[in-house]
Short mmCIF file of C-alpha atoms in Angstrom, two decimals:
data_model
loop_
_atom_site.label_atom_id
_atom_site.label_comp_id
_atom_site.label_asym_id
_atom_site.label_seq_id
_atom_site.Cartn_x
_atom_site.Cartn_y
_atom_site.Cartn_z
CA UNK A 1 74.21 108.47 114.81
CA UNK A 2 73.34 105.41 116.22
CA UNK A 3 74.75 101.87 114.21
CA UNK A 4 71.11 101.00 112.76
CA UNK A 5 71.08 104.29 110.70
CA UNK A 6 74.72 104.35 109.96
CA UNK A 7 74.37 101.32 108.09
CA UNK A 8 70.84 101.26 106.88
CA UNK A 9 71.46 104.80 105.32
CA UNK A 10 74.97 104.19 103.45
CA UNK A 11 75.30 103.24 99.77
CA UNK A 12 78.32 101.96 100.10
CA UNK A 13 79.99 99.02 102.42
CA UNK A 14 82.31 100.71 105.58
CA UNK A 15 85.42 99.33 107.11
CA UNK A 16 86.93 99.80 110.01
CA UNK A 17 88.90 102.99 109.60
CA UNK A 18 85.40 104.67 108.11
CA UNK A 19 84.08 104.46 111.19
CA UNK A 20 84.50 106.69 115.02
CA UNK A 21 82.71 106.28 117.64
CA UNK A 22 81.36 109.38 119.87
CA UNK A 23 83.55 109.23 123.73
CA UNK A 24 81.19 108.59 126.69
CA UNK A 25 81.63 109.82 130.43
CA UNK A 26 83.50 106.94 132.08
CA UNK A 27 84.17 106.71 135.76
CA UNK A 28 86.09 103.80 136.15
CA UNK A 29 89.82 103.13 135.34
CA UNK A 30 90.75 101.15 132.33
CA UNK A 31 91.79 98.59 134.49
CA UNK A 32 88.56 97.80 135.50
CA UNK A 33 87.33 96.55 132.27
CA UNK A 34 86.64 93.07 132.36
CA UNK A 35 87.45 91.28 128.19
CA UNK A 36 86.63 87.92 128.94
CA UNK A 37 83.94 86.91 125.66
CA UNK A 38 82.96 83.96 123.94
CA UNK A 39 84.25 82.77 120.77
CA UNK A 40 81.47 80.17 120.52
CA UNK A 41 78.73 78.92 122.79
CA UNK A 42 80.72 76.58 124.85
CA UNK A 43 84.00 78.56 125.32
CA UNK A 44 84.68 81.50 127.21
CA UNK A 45 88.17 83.74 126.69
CA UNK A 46 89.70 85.80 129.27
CA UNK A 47 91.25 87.68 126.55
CA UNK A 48 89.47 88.18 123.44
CA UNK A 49 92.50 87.10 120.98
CA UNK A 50 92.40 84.75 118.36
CA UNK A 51 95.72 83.97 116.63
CA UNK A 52 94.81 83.50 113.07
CA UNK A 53 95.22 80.28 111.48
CA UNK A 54 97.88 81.27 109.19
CA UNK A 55 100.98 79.66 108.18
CA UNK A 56 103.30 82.74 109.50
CA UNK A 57 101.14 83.66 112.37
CA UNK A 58 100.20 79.89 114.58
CA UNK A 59 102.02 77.02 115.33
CA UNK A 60 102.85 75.29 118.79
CA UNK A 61 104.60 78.24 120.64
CA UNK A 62 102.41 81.13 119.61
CA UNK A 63 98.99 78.80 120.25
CA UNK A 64 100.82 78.19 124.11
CA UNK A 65 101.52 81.70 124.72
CA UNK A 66 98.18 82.72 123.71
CA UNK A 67 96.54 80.36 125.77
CA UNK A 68 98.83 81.46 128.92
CA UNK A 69 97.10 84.69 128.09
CA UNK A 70 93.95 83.96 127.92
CA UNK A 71 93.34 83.89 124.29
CA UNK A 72 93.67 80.68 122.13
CA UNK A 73 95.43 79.70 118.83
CA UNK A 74 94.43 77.83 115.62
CA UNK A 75 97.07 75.63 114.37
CA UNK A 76 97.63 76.64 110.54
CA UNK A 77 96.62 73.60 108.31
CA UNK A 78 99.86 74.86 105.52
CA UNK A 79 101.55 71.79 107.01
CA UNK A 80 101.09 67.87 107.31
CA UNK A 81 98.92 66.15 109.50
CA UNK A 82 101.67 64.90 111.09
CA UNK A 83 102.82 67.91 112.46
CA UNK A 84 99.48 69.36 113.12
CA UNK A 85 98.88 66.63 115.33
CA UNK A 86 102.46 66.57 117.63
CA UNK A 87 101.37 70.83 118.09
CA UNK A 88 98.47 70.14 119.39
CA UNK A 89 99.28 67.51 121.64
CA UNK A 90 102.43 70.06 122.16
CA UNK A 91 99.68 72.73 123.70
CA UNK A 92 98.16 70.31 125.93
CA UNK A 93 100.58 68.61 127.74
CA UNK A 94 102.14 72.13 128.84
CA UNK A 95 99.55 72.29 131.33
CA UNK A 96 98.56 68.54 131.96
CA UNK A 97 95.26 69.40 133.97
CA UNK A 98 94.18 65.67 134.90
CA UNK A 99 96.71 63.00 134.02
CA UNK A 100 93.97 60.65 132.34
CA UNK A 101 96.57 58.48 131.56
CA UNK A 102 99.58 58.10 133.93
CA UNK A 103 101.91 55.62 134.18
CA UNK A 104 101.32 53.21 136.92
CA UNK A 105 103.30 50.12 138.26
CA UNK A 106 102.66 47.19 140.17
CA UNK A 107 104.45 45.86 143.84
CA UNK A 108 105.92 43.61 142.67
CA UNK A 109 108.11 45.53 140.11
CA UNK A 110 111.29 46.11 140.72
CA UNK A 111 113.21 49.66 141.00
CA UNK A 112 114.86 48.43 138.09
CA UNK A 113 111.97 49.07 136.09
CA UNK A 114 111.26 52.01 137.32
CA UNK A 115 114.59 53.16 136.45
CA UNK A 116 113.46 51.93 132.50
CA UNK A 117 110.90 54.22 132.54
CA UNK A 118 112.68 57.09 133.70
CA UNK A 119 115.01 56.59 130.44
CA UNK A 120 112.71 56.19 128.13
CA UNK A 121 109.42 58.70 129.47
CA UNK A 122 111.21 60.76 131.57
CA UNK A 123 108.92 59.84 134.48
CA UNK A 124 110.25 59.50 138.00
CA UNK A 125 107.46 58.75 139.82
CA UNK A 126 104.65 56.83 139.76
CA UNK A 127 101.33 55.59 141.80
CA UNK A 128 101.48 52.13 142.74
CA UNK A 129 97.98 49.61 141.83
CA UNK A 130 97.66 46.26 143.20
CA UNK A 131 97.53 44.89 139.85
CA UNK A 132 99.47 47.66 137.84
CA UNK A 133 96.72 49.46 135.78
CA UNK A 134 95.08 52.02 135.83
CA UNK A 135 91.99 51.63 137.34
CA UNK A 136 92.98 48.96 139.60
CA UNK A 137 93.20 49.86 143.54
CA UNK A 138 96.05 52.18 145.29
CA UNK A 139 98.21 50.58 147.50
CA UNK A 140 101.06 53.51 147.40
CA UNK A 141 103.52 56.08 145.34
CA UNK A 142 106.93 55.67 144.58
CA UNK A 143 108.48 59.34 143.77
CA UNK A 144 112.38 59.95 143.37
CA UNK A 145 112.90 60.27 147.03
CA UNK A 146 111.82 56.92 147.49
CA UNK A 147 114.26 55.62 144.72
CA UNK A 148 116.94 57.56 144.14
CA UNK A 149 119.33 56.18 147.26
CA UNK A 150 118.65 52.82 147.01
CA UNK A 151 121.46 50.72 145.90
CA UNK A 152 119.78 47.71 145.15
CA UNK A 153 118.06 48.43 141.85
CA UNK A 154 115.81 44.74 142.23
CA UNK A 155 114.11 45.67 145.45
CA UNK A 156 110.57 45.49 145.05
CA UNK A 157 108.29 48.46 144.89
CA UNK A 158 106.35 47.43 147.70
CA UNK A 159 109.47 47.93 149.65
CA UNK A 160 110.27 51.30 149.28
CA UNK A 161 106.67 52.98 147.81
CA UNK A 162 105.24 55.67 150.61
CA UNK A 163 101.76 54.19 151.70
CA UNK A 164 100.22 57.49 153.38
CA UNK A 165 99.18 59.46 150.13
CA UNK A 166 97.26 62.31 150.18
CA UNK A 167 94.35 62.10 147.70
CA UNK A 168 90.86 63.45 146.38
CA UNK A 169 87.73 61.40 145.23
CA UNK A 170 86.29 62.17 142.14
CA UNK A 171 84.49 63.80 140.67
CA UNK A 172 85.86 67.08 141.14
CA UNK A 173 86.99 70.55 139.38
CA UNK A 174 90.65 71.22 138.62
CA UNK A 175 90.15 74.18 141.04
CA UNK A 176 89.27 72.25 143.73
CA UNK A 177 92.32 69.84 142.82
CA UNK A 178 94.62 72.63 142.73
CA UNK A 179 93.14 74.00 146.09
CA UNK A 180 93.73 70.48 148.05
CA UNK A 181 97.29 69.96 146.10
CA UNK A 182 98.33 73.33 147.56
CA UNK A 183 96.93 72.63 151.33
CA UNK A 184 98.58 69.23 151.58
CA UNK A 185 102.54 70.80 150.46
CA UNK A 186 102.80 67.06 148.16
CA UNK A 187 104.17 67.27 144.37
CA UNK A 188 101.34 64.64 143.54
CA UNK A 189 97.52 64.17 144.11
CA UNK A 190 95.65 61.22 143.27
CA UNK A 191 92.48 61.11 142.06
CA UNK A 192 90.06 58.16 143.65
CA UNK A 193 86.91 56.62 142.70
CA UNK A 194 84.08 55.92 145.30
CA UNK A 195 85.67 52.14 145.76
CA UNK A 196 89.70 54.00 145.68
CA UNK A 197 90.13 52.71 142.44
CA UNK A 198 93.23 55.06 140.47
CA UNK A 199 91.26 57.23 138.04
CA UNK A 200 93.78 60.46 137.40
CA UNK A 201 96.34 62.69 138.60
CA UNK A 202 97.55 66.40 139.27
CA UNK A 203 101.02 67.32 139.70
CA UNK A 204 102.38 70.38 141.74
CA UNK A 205 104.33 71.64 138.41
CA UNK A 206 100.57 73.10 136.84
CA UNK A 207 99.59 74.70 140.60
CA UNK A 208 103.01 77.05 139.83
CA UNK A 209 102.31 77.66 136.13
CA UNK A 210 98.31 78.90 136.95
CA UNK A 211 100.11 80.77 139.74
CA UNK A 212 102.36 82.67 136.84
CA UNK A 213 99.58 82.74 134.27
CA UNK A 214 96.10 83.18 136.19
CA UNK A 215 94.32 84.18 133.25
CA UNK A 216 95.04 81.32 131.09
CA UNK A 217 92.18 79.57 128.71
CA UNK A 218 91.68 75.88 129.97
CA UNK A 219 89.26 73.09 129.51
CA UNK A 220 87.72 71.37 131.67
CA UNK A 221 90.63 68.91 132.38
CA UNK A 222 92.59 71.80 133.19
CA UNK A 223 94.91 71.83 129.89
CA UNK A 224 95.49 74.91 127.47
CA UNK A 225 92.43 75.62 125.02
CA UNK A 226 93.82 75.17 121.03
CA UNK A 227 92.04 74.71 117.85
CA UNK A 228 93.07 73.38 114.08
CA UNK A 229 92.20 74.33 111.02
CA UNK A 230 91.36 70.88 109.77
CA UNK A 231 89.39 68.07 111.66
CA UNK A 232 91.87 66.55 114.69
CA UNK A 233 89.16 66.68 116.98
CA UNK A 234 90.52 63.37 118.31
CA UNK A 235 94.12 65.18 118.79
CA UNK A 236 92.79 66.58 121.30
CA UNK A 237 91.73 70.31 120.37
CA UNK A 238 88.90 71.87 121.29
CA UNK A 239 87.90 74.01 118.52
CA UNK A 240 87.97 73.90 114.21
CA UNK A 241 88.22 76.33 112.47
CA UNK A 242 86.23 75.57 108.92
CA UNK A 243 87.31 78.10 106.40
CA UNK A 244 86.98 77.53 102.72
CA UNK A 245 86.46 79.04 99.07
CA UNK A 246 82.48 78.84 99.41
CA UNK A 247 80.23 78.42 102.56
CA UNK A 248 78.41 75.48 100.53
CA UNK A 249 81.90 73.11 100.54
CA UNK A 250 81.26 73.83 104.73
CA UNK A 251 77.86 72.72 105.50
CA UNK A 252 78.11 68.93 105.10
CA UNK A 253 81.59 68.99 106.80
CA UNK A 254 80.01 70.90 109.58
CA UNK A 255 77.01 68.48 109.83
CA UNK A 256 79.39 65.31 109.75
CA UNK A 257 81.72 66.37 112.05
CA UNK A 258 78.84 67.60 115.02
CA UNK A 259 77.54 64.00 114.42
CA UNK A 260 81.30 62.54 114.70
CA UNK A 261 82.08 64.81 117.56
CA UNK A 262 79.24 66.79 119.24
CA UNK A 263 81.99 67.70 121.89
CA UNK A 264 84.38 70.01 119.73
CA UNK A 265 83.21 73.35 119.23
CA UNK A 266 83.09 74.48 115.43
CA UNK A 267 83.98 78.01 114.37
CA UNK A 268 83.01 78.62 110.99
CA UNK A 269 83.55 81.16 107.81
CA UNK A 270 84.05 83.58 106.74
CA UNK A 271 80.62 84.65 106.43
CA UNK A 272 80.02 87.83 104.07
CA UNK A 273 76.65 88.15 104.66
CA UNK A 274 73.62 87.29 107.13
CA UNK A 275 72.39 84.34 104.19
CA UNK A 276 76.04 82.59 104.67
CA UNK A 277 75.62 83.05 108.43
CA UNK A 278 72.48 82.27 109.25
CA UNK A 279 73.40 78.92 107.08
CA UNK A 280 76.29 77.88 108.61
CA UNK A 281 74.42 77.91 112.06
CA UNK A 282 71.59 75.42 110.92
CA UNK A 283 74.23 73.05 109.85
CA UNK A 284 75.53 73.38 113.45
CA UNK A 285 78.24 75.97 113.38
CA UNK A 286 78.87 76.98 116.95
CA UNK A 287 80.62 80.29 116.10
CA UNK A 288 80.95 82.50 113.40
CA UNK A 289 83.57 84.38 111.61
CA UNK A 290 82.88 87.50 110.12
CA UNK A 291 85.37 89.39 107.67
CA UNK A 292 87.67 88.08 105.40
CA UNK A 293 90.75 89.43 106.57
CA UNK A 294 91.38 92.41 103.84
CA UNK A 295 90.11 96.36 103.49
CA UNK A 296 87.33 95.57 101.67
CA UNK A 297 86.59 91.52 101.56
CA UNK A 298 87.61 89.20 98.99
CA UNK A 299 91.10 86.92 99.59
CA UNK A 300 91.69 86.30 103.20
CA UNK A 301 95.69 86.46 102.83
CA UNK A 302 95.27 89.51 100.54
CA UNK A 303 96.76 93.14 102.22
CA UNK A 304 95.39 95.30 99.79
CA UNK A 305 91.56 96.05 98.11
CA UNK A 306 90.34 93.84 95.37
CA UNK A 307 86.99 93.16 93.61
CA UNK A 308 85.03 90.91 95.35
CA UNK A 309 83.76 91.41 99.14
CA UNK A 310 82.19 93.71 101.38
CA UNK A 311 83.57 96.22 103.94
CA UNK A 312 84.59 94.51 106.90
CA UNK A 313 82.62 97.06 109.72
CA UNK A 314 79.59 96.57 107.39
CA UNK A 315 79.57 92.56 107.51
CA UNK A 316 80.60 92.11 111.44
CA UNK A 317 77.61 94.54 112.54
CA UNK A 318 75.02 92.95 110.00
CA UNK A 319 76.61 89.86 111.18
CA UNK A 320 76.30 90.04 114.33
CA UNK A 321 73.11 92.00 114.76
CA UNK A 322 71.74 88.65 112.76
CA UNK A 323 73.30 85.87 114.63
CA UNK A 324 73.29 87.03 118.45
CA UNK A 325 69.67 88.03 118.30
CA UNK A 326 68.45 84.94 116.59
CA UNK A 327 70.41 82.29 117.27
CA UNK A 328 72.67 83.85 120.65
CA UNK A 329 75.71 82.81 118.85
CA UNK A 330 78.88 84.88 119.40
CA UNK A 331 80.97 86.38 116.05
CA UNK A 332 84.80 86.69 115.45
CA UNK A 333 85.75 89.82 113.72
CA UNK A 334 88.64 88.92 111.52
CA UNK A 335 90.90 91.54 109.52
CA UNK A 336 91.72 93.86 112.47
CA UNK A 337 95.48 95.01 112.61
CA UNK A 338 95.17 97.04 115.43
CA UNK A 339 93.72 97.82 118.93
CA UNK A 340 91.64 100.76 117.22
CA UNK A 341 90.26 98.15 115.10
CA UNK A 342 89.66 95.48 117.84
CA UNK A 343 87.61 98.46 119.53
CA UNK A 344 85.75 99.62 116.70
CA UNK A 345 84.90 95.54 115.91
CA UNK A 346 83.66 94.89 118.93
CA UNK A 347 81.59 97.92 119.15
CA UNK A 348 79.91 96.60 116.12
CA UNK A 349 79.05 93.59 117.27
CA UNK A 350 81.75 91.25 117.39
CA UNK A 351 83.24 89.27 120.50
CA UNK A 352 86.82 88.25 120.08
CA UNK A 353 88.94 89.09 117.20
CA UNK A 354 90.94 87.61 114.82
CA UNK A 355 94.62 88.77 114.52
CA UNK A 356 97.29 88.06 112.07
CA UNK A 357 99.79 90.53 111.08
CA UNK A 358 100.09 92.02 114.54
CA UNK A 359 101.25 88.60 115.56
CA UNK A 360 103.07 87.64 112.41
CA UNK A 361 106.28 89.54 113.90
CA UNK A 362 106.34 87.73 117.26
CA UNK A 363 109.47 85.90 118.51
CA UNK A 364 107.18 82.64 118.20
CA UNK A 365 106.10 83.28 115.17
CA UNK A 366 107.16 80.46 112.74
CA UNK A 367 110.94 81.90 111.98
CA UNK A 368 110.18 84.80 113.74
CA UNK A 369 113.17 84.19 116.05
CA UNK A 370 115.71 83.30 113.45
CA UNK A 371 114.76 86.43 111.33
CA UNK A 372 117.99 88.85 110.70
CA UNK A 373 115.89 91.43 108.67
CA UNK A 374 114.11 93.91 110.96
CA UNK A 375 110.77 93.03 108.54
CA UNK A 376 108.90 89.75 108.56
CA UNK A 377 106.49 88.56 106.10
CA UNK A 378 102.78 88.36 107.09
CA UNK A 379 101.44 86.30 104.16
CA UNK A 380 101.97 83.30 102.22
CA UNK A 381 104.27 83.95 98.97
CA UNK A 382 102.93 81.39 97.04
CA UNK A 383 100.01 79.06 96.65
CA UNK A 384 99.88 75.79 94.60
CA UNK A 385 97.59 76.32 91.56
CA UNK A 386 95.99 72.41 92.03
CA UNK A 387 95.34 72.76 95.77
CA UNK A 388 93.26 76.32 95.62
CA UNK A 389 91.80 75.90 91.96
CA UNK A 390 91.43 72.42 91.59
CA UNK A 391 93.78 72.00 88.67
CA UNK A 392 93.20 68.50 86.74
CA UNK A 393 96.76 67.88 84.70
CA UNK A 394 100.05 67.01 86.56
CA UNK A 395 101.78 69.56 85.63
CA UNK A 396 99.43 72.48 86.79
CA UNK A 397 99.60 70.81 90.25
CA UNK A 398 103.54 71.66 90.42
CA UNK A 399 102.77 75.40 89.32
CA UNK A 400 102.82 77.97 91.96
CA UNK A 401 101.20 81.40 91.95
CA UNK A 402 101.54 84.82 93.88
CA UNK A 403 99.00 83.44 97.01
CA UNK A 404 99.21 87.23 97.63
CA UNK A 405 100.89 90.30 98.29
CA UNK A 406 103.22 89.92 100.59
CA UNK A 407 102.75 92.53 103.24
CA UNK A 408 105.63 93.07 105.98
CA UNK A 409 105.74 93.78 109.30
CA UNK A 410 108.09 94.41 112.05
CA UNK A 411 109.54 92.52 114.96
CA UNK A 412 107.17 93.01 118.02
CA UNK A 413 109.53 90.67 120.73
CA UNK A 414 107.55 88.38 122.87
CA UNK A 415 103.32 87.75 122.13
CA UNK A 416 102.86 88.24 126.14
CA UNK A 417 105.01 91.95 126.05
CA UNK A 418 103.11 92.92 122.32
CA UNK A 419 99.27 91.37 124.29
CA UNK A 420 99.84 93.24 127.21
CA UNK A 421 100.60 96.88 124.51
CA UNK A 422 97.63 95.44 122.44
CA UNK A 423 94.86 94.72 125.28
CA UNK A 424 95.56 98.02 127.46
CA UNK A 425 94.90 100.19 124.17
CA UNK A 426 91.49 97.95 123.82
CA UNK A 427 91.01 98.25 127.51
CA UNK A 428 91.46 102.25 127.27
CA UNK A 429 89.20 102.26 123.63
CA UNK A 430 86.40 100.77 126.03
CA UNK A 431 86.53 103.32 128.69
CA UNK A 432 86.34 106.15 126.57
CA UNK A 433 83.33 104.64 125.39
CA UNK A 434 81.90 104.34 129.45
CA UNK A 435 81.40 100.87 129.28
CA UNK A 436 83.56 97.92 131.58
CA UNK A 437 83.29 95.17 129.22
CA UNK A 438 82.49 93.78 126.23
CA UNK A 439 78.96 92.80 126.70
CA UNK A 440 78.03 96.04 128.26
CA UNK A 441 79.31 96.97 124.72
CA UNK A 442 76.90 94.75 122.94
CA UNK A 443 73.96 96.06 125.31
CA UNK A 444 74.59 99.53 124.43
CA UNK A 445 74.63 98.55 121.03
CA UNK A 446 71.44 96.87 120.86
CA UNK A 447 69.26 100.16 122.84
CA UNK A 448 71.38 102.54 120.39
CA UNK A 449 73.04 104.41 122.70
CA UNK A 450 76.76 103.74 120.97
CA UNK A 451 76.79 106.88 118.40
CA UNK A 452 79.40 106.81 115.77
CA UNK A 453 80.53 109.51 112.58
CA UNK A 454 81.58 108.15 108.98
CA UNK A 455 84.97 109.38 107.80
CA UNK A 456 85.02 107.85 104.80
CA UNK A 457 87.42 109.66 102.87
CA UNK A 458 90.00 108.86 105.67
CA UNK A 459 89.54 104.86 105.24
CA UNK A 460 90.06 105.64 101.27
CA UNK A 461 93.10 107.70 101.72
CA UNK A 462 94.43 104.90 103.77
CA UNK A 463 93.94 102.20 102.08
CA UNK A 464 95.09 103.37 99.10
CA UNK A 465 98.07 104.48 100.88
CA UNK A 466 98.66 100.70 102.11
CA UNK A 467 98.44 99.77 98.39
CA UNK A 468 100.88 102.23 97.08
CA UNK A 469 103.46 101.04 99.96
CA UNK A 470 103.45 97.36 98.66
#
């Protein structure tokens, strides 16, 4: 049956074991399918994985190696702002893209300073400005050839700096950068204005790491794509993630912070229904998440059924069938544990996916490399009572609850050897359907020709299994 009557038809909400989708007649290898999606108008993914924003799932080294891969990471907000901020800037300045903000000297300083700034930045070379700032004009670059076998540590810069530099005007794409870097054989290129005033830089370090990774996820500067769970938009990431106990405590937050910062994408949910989504948009979402995260709705962090929700399949299709005909904005299925799942989700509607226990295991997990027990936790123990149900007296602040059950998982090794398991099962799921990627997915969707079978009492059996396991 095609989706429409599927869902139209049932009583009941289904999730994403209920559902199987009818094989096509592919003719193509699975390593033709192309996975690159949106998870929100501006910002496109090579690989359609979104670590979730979890306290045991994302912090600096997962939301780098995700990136590499294409995917991106939000930073978990179980943490202070502090910290939030140093792993974002953490993600960006492993690929620096354009140096906005390099560190430039003058003539007449001496090698002496230079030297300074090697101790305390670590830099060893920099471009020389007539009056040394940036955006004054370039006269020359020192590097640590220039410096290094000089004994005389107060000779002048304009002594010993290399005049001929090979440079690009602006403006111009990091591809094109990265092109003219590699032609000229230099470790540095600098960028010019129209009158040769110093604007930026590229170093020869990023042209080997997008030789390594060529599918990573960068802006436009050229650095790794992140988000946050709470508003550091001027940190430096890309994307927020707005998640919260009722869609209502969203909408002003969304509204303020498009205003504040029309440049930073927002993702926002979860959204049960079409109502929540179709809200969150007209405040200014930019992307939307649909599912919660559990079998059947309710507590994100939860690993087993519980009273309130829907069925995840049933809200990403309605979902999405809403928001990407309406408004063309993409939808992030969240709950999905495996590459069946990721398969089914997209088939339903959904563009990227959400993932947390199947990346809770990972070496760079948080702890996940210091673990001795072959299990790691997936969830969050415990909650404070005052932060999630606004508790008024002192000493109901200090009280801590079960936040939920706490589901475990096993050690997977490294994200990039569990991604490259994870995406060639979703890269095979998508063949057997006949399709090469995810849009021609969505197309198929829309004129009905995806058919799909209920197996409800499957999805029952196990989830009730799940629950009896914990």
């Amino acid at each position: 049956w095609p989706a429409g009557k599927v869902f139209e038809a049932a009583i009941q909400g289904f999730t994403y074991d209920d559902l199987v989708f009818m094989p096509g007649q592919p003719r193509f290898e699975a390593n033709e399918v192309n996975l690159s999606s949106y998870i929100t108008k501006n910002i496109r993914l090579t690989c359609p994985v979104v670590g979730s924003p979890s306290d045991t799932v994302t912090e600096g080294k997962m939301a780098i190696e995700l990136a590499l891969a294409g995917g991106m990471g939000i930073i978990h907000a179980n943490q202070s702002i502090a910290n939030q901020v140093e792993m974002v800037k953490q993600v960006k300045r492993f690929v620096s893209g354009f140096i906005l903000e390099p560190f430039v000297m003058s003539p007449t300083q001496t090698l002496a300073d230079l030297d300074k700034l090697k101790d305390t930045k670590g830099v060893s070379s920099v471009p020389i400005t007539h009056d040394g700032q940036l955006g004054g004009r370039l006269v020359g670059i020192v590097t640590s050839r220039d410096a290094d076998l000089r004994e005389d540590r107060k000779e002048y810069l304009c002594k010993v700096m290399t005049e001929k530099i090979v440079t690009a005007k602006a403006p111009l794409a990091f591809s094109e950068a990265l092109d003219v870097l590699k032609r000229s054989k230099v470790g540095k290129l600098l960028i010019l204005d129209s009158e040769d005033r110093l604007v930026s830089m590229v170093t020869r370090s990023d042209l080997k790491k997008v030789r390594d990774f060529p599918e990573m996820s960068r802006d436009i500067s050229g650095k790794l794509l992140v988000g946050a769970a709470v508003a550091l938009a001027e940190a430096g990431c890309n994307l927020l993630y707005l998640f919260g106990d009722g869609i209502d405590a969203q909408l002003q937050l969304i509204q303020t912070l498009k205003s504040s910062y029309p440049a930073v994408d927002l993702l926002a949910g979860p959204a049960a229904s079409v109502r929540e989504a179709k809200r969150l948009i007209q405040a200014g979402a930019d992307g939307i998440v649909a599912g919660t995260g559990c079998d059947v709705g309710g507590d994100p962090a939860a690993p087993m059924a519980v009273a309130l929700g829907r069925g995840e399949a049933t809200m990403v299709y309605e979902v999405a069938f809403y928001v990407t005909r309406n408004f063309n904005v993409p939808v992030c299925a969240a709950g999905v544990r495996s590459s069946s799942q990721a398969v089914v989700a997209m088939a339903l509607g959904a563009s990227t996916v959400i993932l947390r226990e199947p990346l809770a295991g990972a070496l760079e997990a948080p702890h996940g490399g210091l673990a001795t027990n072959p299990l790691h936790h997936a969830h969050s123990l415990v909650h404070s009572v005052g932060v999630r149900y606004g508790a008024s007296r002192a000493w109901e602040r200090q009280v801590t609850v079960p936040r939920s059950v706490a589901s475990e998982v096993p050690h997977k090794s490294q994200v990039k050897a569990f991604l490259l398991y994870f995406l060639s099962g979703v890269r095979k799921g998508l063949r057997e359907l006949g399709y090469r990627s995810i849009s021609e997915v969505h197309e198929a969707l829309e004129k009905e020709l995806l058919r799909m079978e209920c197996r409800l009492p499957y999805g029952l059996q196990l989830r009730e299994a799940r629950c009896q396991a914990m």
